[in-house]
Amino acid sequence: MKYRAFGRHQFSVSEIGFGGWAIGGSWGSQSDADSLAALNQAIDLGVNFIDTAAVYGDGRSERLIGGVLRDRAARKRETIIVATKVAPTSGVQPPSPYCRADERYPEALLRESVDGRLANLGTRQIDLLQLHTWTRAWNGDPKPLRVLRELKREGKIGLIGVSAPDHDPNCVIDLMRGGWLDSVQIIYNLFEQEPAAELLAVAKTTGVGVIVRVVFDEGALTGKFTEKTAFPSDDFRARYFEGDRLPRVLTRIEAIRQDLAETRYTLAQAALKFALAHPAVSTVIPGIRNAAQATANCEVCELPDLSPELLVRLRRHNWHKGSWYGGK
Ligand SMILES: NC(=O)c1ccc[n+]([C@@H]2O[C@H](COP(=O)([O-])OP(=O)(O)OC[C@H]3O[C@@H](n4cnc5c(N)ncnc54)[C@H](OP(=O)(O)O)[C@@H]3O)[C@@H](O)[C@H]2O)c1
């Protein structure tokens, strides 16, 4: 495993982190035994950063992670950073420009949710608390972040972050410049390269940690999907790849494969290496469901970096999908 500075903060994080959404559920059936094996294997291979959220299986992901960390702490000393997220009140997702910050993230909800996260993780302080989503409409008066600052002063949370909405990552740039954030979580992958335009450079100059999510475009960029791939109805990907979305993605994946044909990288390896090629990226958190995926993803750190020539070729696959859910 290799490690990087987490922005301006006084600790390092593993290049490969652990994405904890699927182990909570909503990706079809998932056994806790597989999830526990995945977590233990990842940590054994050097992963020290785990991302989860209140809504991942209504706390199931957090509880699994908390349990693993407690079990391991009884055996040896290791420092694992856990980032979790507090969800806004129910309503339009991501919040619309007409939503009020203090209605979607009221102080009472933030405080209650922080206590819930502490209970699920079985800890006295949340290492990093992220707001699960945001809208630029709140940048002028970011009330929920003032509440999180208070919770930080009270010692309940260590660092403050925002997980940027899928289709407007740049909405957090003003917050980064304003000193509101310790970290941001963004989509940055072979398709979605918009953060390279500005956000990543701002992260570097402001010392904000960058967590990259959805590096595999929900599994597609591992290269294992075909036109025949079908998702069970309880797997959120049945909706994400509905209609003609999967064939459109597969066409683009074929083009990436051609660029990789003469190289030693599989598509999944190139996807991870591409995100890690940007120096502002602190950690990439692929979703991991079993020990084999933990091993395959962690091993990528041992491969040589992508050459500048290959990076230039891969940048041509930039594809800003727009609002995936807004229409086909
Ligand atoms: N708004 C937010 O804040 C937000 C939104 C989304 C995600 N996230 C975070 O980001 C993390 C990563 O995103 P994601 O999990 O949605 O998507 P992802 O990382 O793009 O895809 C993960 C999926 O790819 C498959 N996979 C992983 N490693 C593999 C390997 N080596 N070979 C083959 N298949 C592999 C697994 O699914 P299968 O085995 O089922 O194919 C896995 O669940 C999440 O777990 C979560 O922590 C946050």
CSV table of C-alpha atoms and ligand atoms in Angstrom, one decimal:
chain,number,residue,atom,x,y,z
A,1,MET,CA,0.0,0.0,0.0
A,2,LYS,CA,1.1,3.6,-0.6
A,3,TYR,CA,0.0,6.6,1.5
A,4,ARG,CA,-0.6,10.2,0.8
A,5,ALA,CA,-1.1,13.4,2.8
A,6,PHE,CA,-4.8,14.1,3.6
A,7,GLY,CA,-4.7,17.7,2.4
A,8,ARG,CA,-3.1,20.0,5.0
A,9,HIS,CA,-3.9,17.6,7.8
A,10,GLN,CA,-1.3,15.9,10.0
A,11,PHE,CA,-1.9,12.3,8.9
A,12,SER,CA,-1.6,10.1,5.8
A,13,VAL,CA,-4.3,8.0,4.1
A,14,SER,CA,-3.9,4.9,2.0
A,15,GLU,CA,-4.2,5.5,-1.8
A,16,ILE,CA,-6.9,2.9,-1.8
A,17,GLY,CA,-9.6,3.4,0.7
A,18,PHE,CA,-12.7,1.3,1.3
A,19,GLY,CA,-16.1,2.4,-0.1
A,20,GLY,CA,-18.7,1.1,2.3
A,21,TRP,CA,-22.0,1.6,0.4
A,22,ALA,CA,-22.6,-1.9,-1.0
A,23,ILE,CA,-21.9,-3.6,2.3
A,24,GLY,CA,-24.9,-1.8,3.8
A,25,GLY,CA,-27.3,-3.2,1.2
A,26,SER,CA,-29.0,-1.7,-1.9
A,27,TRP,CA,-26.6,-3.5,-4.3
A,28,GLY,CA,-28.5,-6.7,-4.2
A,29,SER,CA,-28.0,-9.4,-1.6
A,30,GLN,CA,-24.8,-9.0,0.4
A,31,SER,CA,-23.7,-11.3,3.2
A,32,ASP,CA,-22.2,-9.9,6.3
A,33,ALA,CA,-19.6,-12.6,6.2
A,34,ASP,CA,-18.3,-11.4,2.8
A,35,SER,CA,-18.4,-7.8,4.1
A,36,LEU,CA,-16.4,-8.6,7.2
A,37,ALA,CA,-13.9,-10.6,5.1
A,38,ALA,CA,-13.6,-7.6,2.7
A,39,LEU,CA,-13.0,-5.1,5.5
A,40,ASN,CA,-10.4,-7.3,7.3
A,41,GLN,CA,-8.6,-8.1,4.1
A,42,ALA,CA,-8.5,-4.4,3.0
A,43,ILE,CA,-7.1,-3.4,6.4
A,44,ASP,CA,-4.6,-6.3,6.4
A,45,LEU,CA,-3.4,-4.9,3.1
A,46,GLY,CA,-2.8,-1.5,4.5
A,47,VAL,CA,-6.1,0.3,3.9
A,48,ASN,CA,-6.5,3.0,6.6
A,49,PHE,CA,-9.4,5.0,5.3
A,50,ILE,CA,-13.0,3.8,5.2
A,51,ASP,CA,-16.1,5.7,3.9
A,52,THR,CA,-19.6,5.0,5.0
A,53,ALA,CA,-22.9,6.8,5.6
A,54,ALA,CA,-25.9,6.9,7.8
A,55,VAL,CA,-28.1,5.8,4.9
A,56,TYR,CA,-26.0,2.8,3.8
A,57,GLY,CA,-28.4,0.1,4.9
A,58,ASP,CA,-29.8,2.4,7.6
A,59,GLY,CA,-26.6,2.1,9.6
A,60,ARG,CA,-25.8,-1.5,8.7
A,61,SER,CA,-22.5,-0.4,7.0
A,62,GLU,CA,-21.5,1.7,9.9
A,63,ARG,CA,-22.3,-1.1,12.4
A,64,LEU,CA,-20.2,-3.6,10.4
A,65,ILE,CA,-17.3,-1.2,10.3
A,66,GLY,CA,-17.5,-0.3,14.0
A,67,GLY,CA,-17.6,-4.0,14.9
A,68,VAL,CA,-14.5,-4.9,12.8
A,69,LEU,CA,-12.6,-1.9,14.2
A,70,ARG,CA,-13.5,-2.9,17.8
A,71,ASP,CA,-12.5,-6.6,17.2
A,72,ARG,CA,-9.2,-5.6,15.7
A,73,ALA,CA,-8.5,-3.0,18.4
A,74,ALA,CA,-8.6,-5.8,21.0
A,75,ARG,CA,-5.8,-7.5,19.1
A,76,LYS,CA,-3.5,-4.8,17.9
A,77,ARG,CA,-3.0,-1.0,17.7
A,78,GLU,CA,-3.8,0.5,14.3
A,79,THR,CA,-5.1,3.8,13.2
A,80,ILE,CA,-8.0,3.6,10.8
A,81,ILE,CA,-9.8,6.8,9.7
A,82,VAL,CA,-13.6,6.4,9.3
A,83,ALA,CA,-15.5,9.0,7.3
A,84,THR,CA,-19.3,8.9,7.6
A,85,LYS,CA,-22.1,11.1,6.4
A,86,VAL,CA,-25.2,12.7,7.7
A,87,ALA,CA,-28.2,12.8,5.3
A,88,PRO,CA,-30.5,15.8,4.9
A,89,THR,CA,-34.2,15.6,5.7
A,90,SER,CA,-36.2,13.9,3.0
A,91,GLY,CA,-36.9,15.9,-0.1
A,92,VAL,CA,-35.5,16.5,-3.5
A,93,GLN,CA,-32.0,15.0,-4.1
A,94,PRO,CA,-29.7,16.7,-4.6
A,95,PRO,CA,-31.2,19.8,-2.9
A,96,SER,CA,-32.7,22.3,-5.3
A,97,PRO,CA,-31.7,25.9,-5.4
A,98,TYR,CA,-35.0,26.6,-3.6
A,99,CYS,CA,-34.3,24.4,-0.6
A,100,ARG,CA,-33.3,26.1,2.6
A,101,ALA,CA,-30.2,24.9,4.3
A,102,ASP,CA,-31.7,25.1,7.8
A,103,GLU,CA,-34.7,23.1,6.6
A,104,ARG,CA,-32.7,20.3,5.0
A,105,TYR,CA,-30.0,20.2,7.7
A,106,PRO,CA,-31.6,21.6,10.8
A,107,GLU,CA,-29.3,21.8,13.9
A,108,ALA,CA,-31.4,19.2,15.8
A,109,LEU,CA,-31.1,16.7,12.9
A,110,LEU,CA,-27.4,17.2,12.7
A,111,ARG,CA,-26.9,16.7,16.4
A,112,GLU,CA,-29.2,13.7,16.6
A,113,SER,CA,-27.5,12.1,13.6
A,114,VAL,CA,-24.0,12.7,15.0
A,115,ASP,CA,-25.1,10.8,18.1
A,116,GLY,CA,-26.5,8.0,15.9
A,117,ARG,CA,-23.2,7.8,14.0
A,118,LEU,CA,-21.2,7.7,17.2
A,119,ALA,CA,-23.4,4.9,18.5
A,120,ASN,CA,-23.2,2.8,15.3
A,121,LEU,CA,-19.5,3.2,15.0
A,122,GLY,CA,-19.0,2.6,18.7
A,123,THR,CA,-16.6,5.5,19.1
A,124,ARG,CA,-16.4,8.8,21.0
A,125,GLN,CA,-15.4,10.9,18.0
A,126,ILE,CA,-16.2,10.7,14.3
A,127,ASP,CA,-12.9,11.1,12.5
A,128,LEU,CA,-14.5,12.9,9.5
A,129,LEU,CA,-18.2,13.9,9.2
A,130,GLN,CA,-19.4,14.7,5.7
A,131,LEU,CA,-22.7,16.3,4.7
A,132,HIS,CA,-24.1,13.8,2.3
A,133,THR,CA,-25.0,16.4,-0.3
A,134,TRP,CA,-25.0,20.1,-0.9
A,135,THR,CA,-26.2,22.9,-3.2
A,136,ARG,CA,-24.3,26.0,-4.2
A,137,ALA,CA,-27.4,28.0,-3.2
A,138,TRP,CA,-26.2,27.7,0.4
A,139,ASN,CA,-22.6,28.9,-0.2
A,140,GLY,CA,-23.4,32.5,0.9
A,141,ASP,CA,-24.5,31.4,4.3
A,142,PRO,CA,-23.5,27.8,5.0
A,143,LYS,CA,-25.5,27.3,8.2
A,144,PRO,CA,-25.0,23.5,8.5
A,145,LEU,CA,-21.3,23.9,8.4
A,146,ARG,CA,-21.5,26.4,11.4
A,147,VAL,CA,-23.2,23.7,13.4
A,148,LEU,CA,-20.5,21.2,12.4
A,149,ARG,CA,-17.9,23.6,13.5
A,150,GLU,CA,-19.6,23.8,16.9
A,151,LEU,CA,-19.7,19.9,17.0
A,152,LYS,CA,-16.0,19.9,16.2
A,153,ARG,CA,-15.3,22.3,19.1
A,154,GLU,CA,-17.4,20.0,21.4
A,155,GLY,CA,-15.1,17.1,20.3
A,156,LYS,CA,-17.8,15.0,18.7
A,157,ILE,CA,-16.2,15.2,15.2
A,158,GLY,CA,-12.6,15.5,14.1
A,159,LEU,CA,-12.9,16.9,10.5
A,160,ILE,CA,-15.6,18.4,8.4
A,161,GLY,CA,-16.4,17.5,4.8
A,162,VAL,CA,-19.0,17.7,2.1
A,163,SER,CA,-19.8,15.0,-0.4
A,164,ALA,CA,-20.5,17.0,-3.5
A,165,PRO,CA,-23.5,16.2,-5.6
A,166,ASP,CA,-22.8,14.0,-8.6
A,167,HIS,CA,-23.5,16.5,-11.3
A,168,ASP,CA,-22.2,19.7,-9.7
A,169,PRO,CA,-18.9,18.9,-8.0
A,170,ASN,CA,-17.8,22.5,-8.5
A,171,CYS,CA,-20.4,23.8,-6.1
A,172,VAL,CA,-18.0,23.2,-3.2
A,173,ILE,CA,-15.2,25.2,-4.6
A,174,ASP,CA,-16.3,28.5,-2.9
A,175,LEU,CA,-16.5,26.6,0.5
A,176,MET,CA,-13.0,25.2,0.0
A,177,ARG,CA,-11.7,28.7,-0.7
A,178,GLY,CA,-13.6,30.1,2.3
A,179,GLY,CA,-11.9,27.7,4.7
A,180,TRP,CA,-15.1,25.8,5.5
A,181,LEU,CA,-13.9,22.3,4.6
A,182,ASP,CA,-11.3,19.8,5.7
A,183,SER,CA,-12.2,17.5,2.8
A,184,VAL,CA,-14.4,17.0,-0.2
A,185,GLN,CA,-15.8,13.9,-1.7
A,186,ILE,CA,-16.2,13.9,-5.5
A,187,ILE,CA,-16.7,11.6,-8.5
A,188,TYR,CA,-13.6,11.6,-10.6
A,189,ASN,CA,-13.1,8.8,-13.0
A,190,LEU,CA,-12.2,7.9,-16.6
A,191,PHE,CA,-15.5,9.4,-17.7
A,192,GLU,CA,-16.2,12.2,-15.2
A,193,GLN,CA,-13.1,14.4,-15.5
A,194,GLU,CA,-14.6,17.8,-14.7
A,195,PRO,CA,-12.8,18.1,-11.3
A,196,ALA,CA,-9.5,18.3,-13.2
A,197,ALA,CA,-10.6,21.6,-14.6
A,198,GLU,CA,-10.5,23.6,-11.3
A,199,LEU,CA,-11.6,21.7,-8.2
A,200,LEU,CA,-8.5,19.6,-7.8
A,201,ALA,CA,-6.1,22.6,-8.2
A,202,VAL,CA,-8.1,24.5,-5.6
A,203,ALA,CA,-7.9,21.5,-3.2
A,204,LYS,CA,-4.1,21.5,-3.6
A,205,THR,CA,-3.8,25.2,-2.9
A,206,THR,CA,-6.3,25.2,0.0
A,207,GLY,CA,-5.0,22.0,1.6
A,208,VAL,CA,-8.4,20.3,1.4
A,209,GLY,CA,-8.3,16.5,1.4
A,210,VAL,CA,-9.9,14.9,-1.7
A,211,ILE,CA,-11.8,11.6,-1.5
A,212,VAL,CA,-12.6,10.1,-4.9
A,213,ARG,CA,-15.8,8.0,-5.2
A,214,VAL,CA,-17.4,6.0,-7.9
A,215,VAL,CA,-14.0,5.4,-9.6
A,216,PHE,CA,-15.5,2.4,-11.4
A,217,ASP,CA,-18.7,4.2,-12.5
A,218,GLU,CA,-20.6,1.9,-10.3
A,219,GLY,CA,-18.8,-1.2,-11.6
A,220,ALA,CA,-18.8,-0.5,-15.3
A,221,LEU,CA,-15.2,0.6,-15.4
A,222,THR,CA,-14.1,-2.8,-14.1
A,223,GLY,CA,-14.9,-4.0,-17.6
A,224,LYS,CA,-17.0,-6.9,-16.4
A,225,PHE,CA,-20.4,-5.8,-17.7
A,226,THR,CA,-21.7,-6.9,-21.1
A,227,GLU,CA,-24.9,-6.3,-23.0
A,228,LYS,CA,-26.4,-9.3,-21.2
A,229,THR,CA,-25.6,-8.0,-17.7
A,230,ALA,CA,-28.8,-7.6,-15.7
A,231,PHE,CA,-29.1,-6.4,-12.1
A,232,PRO,CA,-31.6,-7.7,-9.6
A,233,SER,CA,-34.4,-5.3,-8.8
A,234,ASP,CA,-33.0,-4.7,-5.3
A,235,ASP,CA,-29.6,-3.5,-6.8
A,236,PHE,CA,-29.7,0.2,-7.4
A,237,ARG,CA,-27.8,-0.3,-10.6
A,238,ALA,CA,-31.0,-1.7,-12.2
A,239,ARG,CA,-32.0,1.9,-12.3
A,240,TYR,CA,-28.6,3.5,-12.8
A,241,PHE,CA,-28.0,1.5,-16.0
A,242,GLU,CA,-31.7,1.3,-17.2
A,243,GLY,CA,-32.8,1.8,-20.8
A,244,ASP,CA,-30.0,2.5,-23.2
A,245,ARG,CA,-27.5,3.6,-20.5
A,246,LEU,CA,-25.6,0.3,-20.3
A,247,PRO,CA,-25.1,0.0,-24.1
A,248,ARG,CA,-23.9,3.6,-24.2
A,249,VAL,CA,-21.4,3.0,-21.4
A,250,LEU,CA,-20.2,-0.2,-23.0
A,251,THR,CA,-19.5,1.5,-26.3
A,252,ARG,CA,-17.3,4.0,-24.5
A,253,ILE,CA,-15.6,1.3,-22.5
A,254,GLU,CA,-14.6,-0.5,-25.7
A,255,ALA,CA,-12.9,2.7,-26.8
A,256,ILE,CA,-10.9,2.8,-23.5
A,257,ARG,CA,-10.0,-0.9,-23.9
A,258,GLN,CA,-8.4,-0.1,-27.3
A,259,ASP,CA,-6.2,2.5,-25.6
A,260,LEU,CA,-5.2,-0.1,-23.0
A,261,ALA,CA,-4.6,-2.9,-25.5
A,262,GLU,CA,-0.8,-2.4,-25.8
A,263,THR,CA,-0.4,-1.7,-22.0
A,264,ARG,CA,-0.1,-4.0,-19.0
A,265,TYR,CA,-3.1,-2.5,-17.2
A,266,THR,CA,-6.6,-4.1,-17.0
A,267,LEU,CA,-9.5,-1.7,-17.2
A,268,ALA,CA,-10.1,-1.8,-13.5
A,269,GLN,CA,-6.4,-1.1,-12.8
A,270,ALA,CA,-6.2,1.8,-15.2
A,271,ALA,CA,-9.4,3.3,-13.7
A,272,LEU,CA,-7.8,3.3,-10.2
A,273,LYS,CA,-4.4,4.5,-11.5
A,274,PHE,CA,-6.1,7.3,-13.5
A,275,ALA,CA,-7.7,8.8,-10.5
A,276,LEU,CA,-4.6,8.4,-8.4
A,277,ALA,CA,-2.5,10.2,-11.1
A,278,HIS,CA,-3.7,13.6,-9.9
A,279,PRO,CA,-1.5,14.8,-7.0
A,280,ALA,CA,-4.4,16.5,-5.3
A,281,VAL,CA,-6.3,13.2,-4.8
A,282,SER,CA,-5.8,11.9,-1.3
A,283,THR,CA,-7.5,8.6,-1.5
A,284,VAL,CA,-9.7,6.6,-3.9
A,285,ILE,CA,-12.5,4.6,-2.3
A,286,PRO,CA,-13.7,1.8,-4.6
A,287,GLY,CA,-16.8,0.0,-3.4
A,288,ILE,CA,-15.6,-3.3,-2.1
A,289,ARG,CA,-17.9,-6.3,-1.4
A,290,ASN,CA,-15.5,-9.3,-0.8
A,291,ALA,CA,-12.0,-10.1,0.0
A,292,ALA,CA,-11.0,-10.8,-3.6
A,293,GLN,CA,-12.0,-7.3,-4.6
A,294,ALA,CA,-10.1,-5.9,-1.7
A,295,THR,CA,-7.0,-7.7,-2.8
A,296,ALA,CA,-7.3,-6.7,-6.5
A,297,ASN,CA,-7.9,-3.1,-5.7
A,298,CYS,CA,-5.1,-2.8,-3.1
A,299,GLU,CA,-2.6,-4.5,-5.4
A,300,VAL,CA,-2.9,-1.7,-7.9
A,301,CYS,CA,-0.7,0.5,-5.7
A,302,GLU,CA,2.2,-1.8,-6.6
A,303,LEU,CA,1.9,-1.2,-10.3
A,304,PRO,CA,3.9,1.5,-12.1
A,305,ASP,CA,2.1,4.9,-12.6
A,306,LEU,CA,0.4,5.5,-15.9
A,307,SER,CA,2.8,7.1,-18.4
A,308,PRO,CA,2.2,10.7,-19.4
A,309,GLU,CA,1.4,9.5,-23.0
A,310,LEU,CA,-1.2,7.1,-21.7
A,311,LEU,CA,-2.7,9.7,-19.4
A,312,VAL,CA,-3.1,12.0,-22.4
A,313,ARG,CA,-4.9,9.3,-24.3
A,314,LEU,CA,-7.2,8.4,-21.4
A,315,ARG,CA,-8.1,12.1,-20.9
A,316,ARG,CA,-9.9,11.9,-24.3
A,317,HIS,CA,-12.6,9.6,-22.7
A,318,ASN,CA,-13.9,12.5,-20.7
A,319,TRP,CA,-17.7,12.2,-20.7
A,320,HIS,CA,-19.8,14.5,-18.6
A,321,LYS,CA,-23.0,12.5,-18.5
A,322,GLY,CA,-25.1,15.3,-17.2
A,323,SER,CA,-28.1,14.5,-15.1
A,324,TRP,CA,-28.2,10.7,-15.4
A,325,TYR,CA,-31.5,10.5,-13.6
A,326,GLY,CA,-33.0,13.5,-15.4
A,327,GLY,CA,-33.6,11.6,-18.6
A,328,LYS,CA,-32.1,9.2,-21.0
B,1,LIG,N1,-23.1,10.7,-2.6
B,1,LIG,C1,-22.1,10.1,-2.0
B,1,LIG,O1,-21.6,10.5,-1.0
B,1,LIG,C2,-21.7,8.7,-2.5
B,1,LIG,C3,-22.3,8.2,-3.7
B,1,LIG,C4,-21.8,7.0,-4.2
B,1,LIG,C5,-20.7,6.4,-3.6
B,1,LIG,N2,-20.2,6.9,-2.4
B,1,LIG,C6,-19.0,6.3,-1.8
B,1,LIG,O2,-18.1,5.9,-2.7
B,1,LIG,C7,-17.8,4.5,-2.7
B,1,LIG,C8,-17.5,4.0,-4.1
B,1,LIG,O3,-18.5,4.1,-5.0
B,1,LIG,P1,-19.5,3.0,-5.4
B,1,LIG,O4,-19.3,1.8,-4.5
B,1,LIG,O5,-20.9,3.5,-5.5
B,1,LIG,O6,-19.0,2.6,-6.9
B,1,LIG,P2,-17.7,2.1,-7.6
B,1,LIG,O7,-16.5,2.2,-6.6
B,1,LIG,O8,-17.6,2.8,-8.9
B,1,LIG,O9,-18.0,0.5,-7.9
B,1,LIG,C9,-18.0,-0.4,-6.8
B,1,LIG,C10,-18.4,-1.8,-7.3
B,1,LIG,O10,-17.5,-2.3,-8.3
B,1,LIG,C11,-17.4,-3.7,-8.1
B,1,LIG,N3,-15.9,-3.9,-7.9
B,1,LIG,C12,-15.1,-3.3,-7.0
B,1,LIG,N4,-13.8,-3.7,-7.1
B,1,LIG,C13,-13.8,-4.6,-8.1
B,1,LIG,C14,-12.8,-5.3,-8.7
B,1,LIG,N5,-11.5,-5.3,-8.4
B,1,LIG,N6,-13.1,-6.1,-9.8
B,1,LIG,C15,-14.4,-6.2,-10.2
B,1,LIG,N7,-15.4,-5.5,-9.7
B,1,LIG,C16,-15.1,-4.7,-8.6
B,1,LIG,C17,-18.2,-4.1,-6.9
B,1,LIG,O11,-19.6,-4.4,-7.3
B,1,LIG,P3,-20.1,-5.8,-7.8
B,1,LIG,O12,-19.2,-6.8,-7.2
B,1,LIG,O13,-21.5,-6.0,-7.4
B,1,LIG,O14,-20.0,-5.7,-9.3
B,1,LIG,C18,-18.3,-2.8,-6.2
B,1,LIG,O15,-19.4,-2.7,-5.3
B,1,LIG,C19,-19.1,3.9,-2.1
B,1,LIG,O16,-19.0,2.6,-1.6
B,1,LIG,C20,-19.4,5.0,-1.0
B,1,LIG,O17,-18.6,4.8,0.1
B,1,LIG,C21,-20.6,8.1,-1.9
